[in-house]
Coordinates of C-alpha atoms in Angstrom, one line a residue:
X37 CA -108.1 12.5 286.9
X38 CA -110.4 11.3 284.1
X39 CA -110.5 13.4 280.9
X40 CA -113.8 14.8 279.5
X41 CA -113.5 12.3 276.7
X42 CA -113.2 9.3 279.1
X43 CA -116.2 10.6 281.1
X44 CA -118.3 10.9 277.9
X45 CA -117.4 7.3 276.9
X46 CA -118.3 6.0 280.4
X47 CA -121.6 7.9 280.3
X48 CA -122.4 6.5 276.8
X49 CA -121.7 2.9 278.0
X50 CA -123.8 3.4 281.0
X51 CA -126.7 4.7 279.0
X52 CA -126.3 1.9 276.5
X53 CA -126.4 -0.7 279.3
X54 CA -129.5 0.9 280.8
X55 CA -131.2 0.9 277.4
X56 CA -130.4 -2.8 276.8
X57 CA -131.7 -3.7 280.3
X58 CA -134.9 -1.7 279.7
X59 CA -135.5 -3.3 276.3
X60 CA -135.0 -6.8 277.8
X61 CA -137.5 -6.1 280.6
X62 CA -140.0 -4.8 278.1
X63 CA -139.7 -7.8 275.7
X64 CA -142.8 -10.0 275.6
X65 CA -142.7 -13.7 276.2
X66 CA -142.6 -15.8 273.0
X67 CA -145.8 -17.5 271.9
X68 CA -146.1 -21.0 270.4
X69 CA -146.5 -21.2 266.6
X70 CA -149.9 -22.1 265.4
X71 CA -150.2 -25.6 264.0
X72 CA -150.1 -25.8 260.2
X73 CA -153.6 -26.4 258.8
X74 CA -152.4 -29.7 257.3
X75 CA -149.4 -31.8 258.4
X76 CA -148.2 -35.4 259.1
X77 CA -146.1 -36.3 262.1
X78 CA -144.6 -39.5 263.5
X79 CA -144.6 -39.6 267.3
X80 CA -142.9 -42.0 269.6
X81 CA -145.0 -42.1 272.8
X82 CA -144.1 -43.5 276.3
X83 CA -146.7 -43.9 279.0
X84 CA -145.2 -45.5 282.1
X85 CA -143.1 -47.8 280.0
X86 CA -145.9 -48.7 277.5
X87 CA -144.6 -47.7 274.1
X88 CA -146.3 -46.8 270.9
X89 CA -145.6 -45.2 267.5
X90 CA -148.4 -42.9 266.2
X91 CA -148.8 -41.5 262.7
X92 CA -150.7 -38.3 263.2
X93 CA -152.5 -36.8 260.2
X94 CA -154.0 -33.3 260.9
X95 CA -156.4 -31.8 258.4
X96 CA -158.0 -28.7 259.7
X97 CA -159.6 -27.4 256.5
X98 CA -161.6 -30.7 256.2
X99 CA -162.3 -30.9 259.9
X100 CA -160.6 -34.2 260.6
X101 CA -157.7 -35.7 262.5
X102 CA -156.3 -39.3 262.3
X103 CA -154.1 -41.2 264.7
X104 CA -152.8 -44.6 263.5
X105 CA -151.4 -46.2 266.6
X106 CA -148.9 -49.1 266.8
X107 CA -148.5 -50.3 270.4
X108 CA -145.2 -52.2 270.9
X109 CA -145.8 -55.8 269.6
X110 CA -149.5 -55.1 269.5
X111 CA -152.4 -54.7 267.1
X112 CA -152.5 -51.7 264.8
X113 CA -155.3 -49.4 266.0
X114 CA -157.0 -46.5 264.2
X115 CA -158.4 -43.3 265.9
X116 CA -160.3 -41.3 263.4
X117 CA -161.6 -38.0 264.7
X118 CA -164.1 -35.6 263.1
X119 CA -164.8 -32.0 264.0
X120 CA -168.4 -32.8 264.9
X121 CA -167.1 -34.5 268.1
X122 CA -167.3 -38.1 266.7
X123 CA -164.3 -40.4 267.0
X124 CA -164.1 -43.9 265.5
X125 CA -161.6 -46.2 267.3
X126 CA -161.2 -49.4 265.4
X127 CA -159.0 -52.2 264.2
X128 CA -158.7 -53.9 260.7
X129 CA -157.6 -57.3 261.8
X130 CA -159.1 -60.0 259.4
X131 CA -160.3 -62.1 262.3
X132 CA -160.6 -59.4 265.0
X133 CA -162.5 -56.5 263.6
X134 CA -163.6 -54.1 266.4
X135 CA -164.9 -50.6 266.5
X136 CA -166.0 -48.1 269.1
X137 CA -167.7 -44.8 268.3
X138 CA -167.0 -42.2 271.0
X139 CA -168.7 -38.9 271.2
X140 CA -167.0 -35.7 272.6
X141 CA -168.5 -32.3 273.3
X142 CA -165.7 -30.7 271.2
X143 CA -164.3 -31.2 267.8
X144 CA -160.6 -31.5 266.8
X145 CA -158.0 -29.1 268.1
X146 CA -157.8 -25.7 266.4
X147 CA -154.5 -24.6 264.8
X148 CA -154.3 -21.9 267.5
X149 CA -155.2 -24.2 270.4
X150 CA -152.0 -23.2 272.3
X151 CA -152.9 -19.5 272.5
X152 CA -153.0 -18.4 276.1
X153 CA -150.4 -21.0 277.2
X154 CA -148.1 -19.9 280.0
X155 CA -144.5 -19.5 279.0
X156 CA -142.0 -21.3 281.2
X157 CA -138.7 -20.4 279.6
X158 CA -136.2 -22.4 277.6
X159 CA -134.9 -25.9 278.1
X160 CA -132.7 -28.4 276.2
X161 CA -135.0 -31.3 275.3
X162 CA -134.0 -34.3 273.0
X163 CA -130.9 -32.3 272.0
X164 CA -132.9 -29.2 270.9
X165 CA -133.1 -25.8 272.6
X166 CA -136.8 -25.4 273.1
X167 CA -139.2 -22.8 274.3
X168 CA -141.6 -24.4 276.8
X169 CA -145.3 -23.6 277.6
X170 CA -147.8 -25.1 279.9
X171 CA -151.5 -25.2 279.0
X172 CA -154.2 -25.3 281.7
X173 CA -152.2 -27.8 283.8
X174 CA -152.9 -30.4 281.2
X175 CA -150.0 -30.4 278.7
X176 CA -146.4 -29.1 278.6
X177 CA -145.4 -28.2 275.1
X178 CA -141.8 -28.0 273.8
X179 CA -141.0 -26.1 270.5
X180 CA -137.6 -25.8 268.8
X181 CA -136.4 -22.2 269.2
X182 CA -134.8 -22.1 265.7
X183 CA -137.4 -23.9 263.5
X184 CA -140.5 -23.5 265.7
X185 CA -141.4 -27.1 265.1
X186 CA -142.8 -29.1 268.0
X187 CA -140.2 -31.4 269.6
X188 CA -142.1 -32.9 272.6
X189 CA -145.2 -32.7 274.7
X190 CA -146.0 -34.1 278.1
X191 CA -149.5 -34.8 279.3
X192 CA -150.7 -34.4 282.9
X193 CA -151.1 -38.2 283.0
X194 CA -147.3 -38.6 282.5
X195 CA -147.6 -39.7 278.9
X196 CA -144.7 -38.3 276.8
X197 CA -144.7 -37.8 273.1
X198 CA -141.5 -37.2 271.1
X199 CA -141.9 -35.7 267.6
X200 CA -139.8 -37.7 265.2
X201 CA -141.0 -36.1 261.9
X202 CA -143.1 -33.1 261.1
X203 CA -144.2 -32.7 257.5
X204 CA -146.0 -29.4 256.9
X205 CA -148.6 -29.7 254.1
X206 CA -148.7 -33.5 253.9
X207 CA -152.2 -34.8 253.3
X208 CA -153.6 -38.3 253.6
X209 CA -155.7 -39.4 250.6
X210 CA -159.5 -39.1 251.1
X211 CA -160.2 -42.8 250.8
X212 CA -158.2 -43.5 253.9
X213 CA -160.5 -41.4 256.1
X214 CA -163.5 -43.7 255.8
X215 CA -164.3 -45.7 258.9
X216 CA -165.1 -49.4 258.1
X217 CA -168.8 -50.3 257.6
X218 CA -168.9 -52.4 260.8
X219 CA -168.4 -49.2 262.8
X220 CA -172.0 -48.3 262.1
X221 CA -173.6 -51.2 263.8
X222 CA -175.8 -50.2 266.8
X223 CA -173.5 -52.1 269.2
X224 CA -170.4 -50.1 268.2
X225 CA -171.1 -47.0 270.3
X226 CA -169.2 -47.0 273.6
X227 CA -168.2 -44.6 276.3
X228 CA -164.6 -43.5 276.7
X229 CA -162.8 -45.9 279.0
X230 CA -159.3 -45.9 280.5
X231 CA -157.8 -48.0 277.7
X232 CA -159.0 -45.7 275.0
X233 CA -157.7 -42.7 277.0
X234 CA -154.2 -44.1 276.6
X235 CA -154.3 -43.1 273.0
X236 CA -152.6 -39.9 272.1
X237 CA -155.6 -38.7 270.1
X238 CA -158.1 -39.3 272.9
X239 CA -156.0 -37.4 275.4
X240 CA -155.7 -34.4 273.1
X241 CA -159.5 -34.3 272.8
X242 CA -159.7 -34.0 276.6
X243 CA -158.0 -30.6 276.7
X244 CA -160.6 -28.3 278.3
X245 CA -163.0 -26.9 275.8
X246 CA -162.6 -23.3 276.9
X247 CA -158.8 -23.5 276.1
X248 CA -159.2 -23.8 272.4
X249 CA -162.8 -23.4 271.2
X250 CA -164.7 -20.3 270.1

């Protein structure tokens, strides 16, 4: 027959177990960290076997975002985005200078653009334990549990971006944000086409407006 002391210990352990279970059930799902207001990131991107390296410069205080895109064995392309909805998509090749001006209804992504994303749980991705969120059936976002840095994101199109570096506070000098003069010819303006949409930056601008704008 159990002693009164043993019964008390068993009762204590039962109550402790029930408390832990209740606390776990009451815990809220984690939310993704806001993007830093300024950062530089190197991304390796794969879209159905088409590879590219993108230097992403994000500068929220100055209302600008810059993707410098190197397709595998291709021409270096520049995707310069402003918060007024204008994007300059151009090359700087000496004998092949091209530019398209593309107009969007929205500006660049806000630092809190992931607010409201649906939490999907944890998953090991690229050797990191990540929290995973889905945003409006458009993007799946993976964030390192320990550092809260982004690790990877997948677009609805199947394009996958792997985050290779993430430098918080890094800023690109102002003179590098100026689109070339030939971008301002009347013939430069163009609608977004499928080739442009393969750019990481262009796809990010397609995230539905209601999901990140005031």
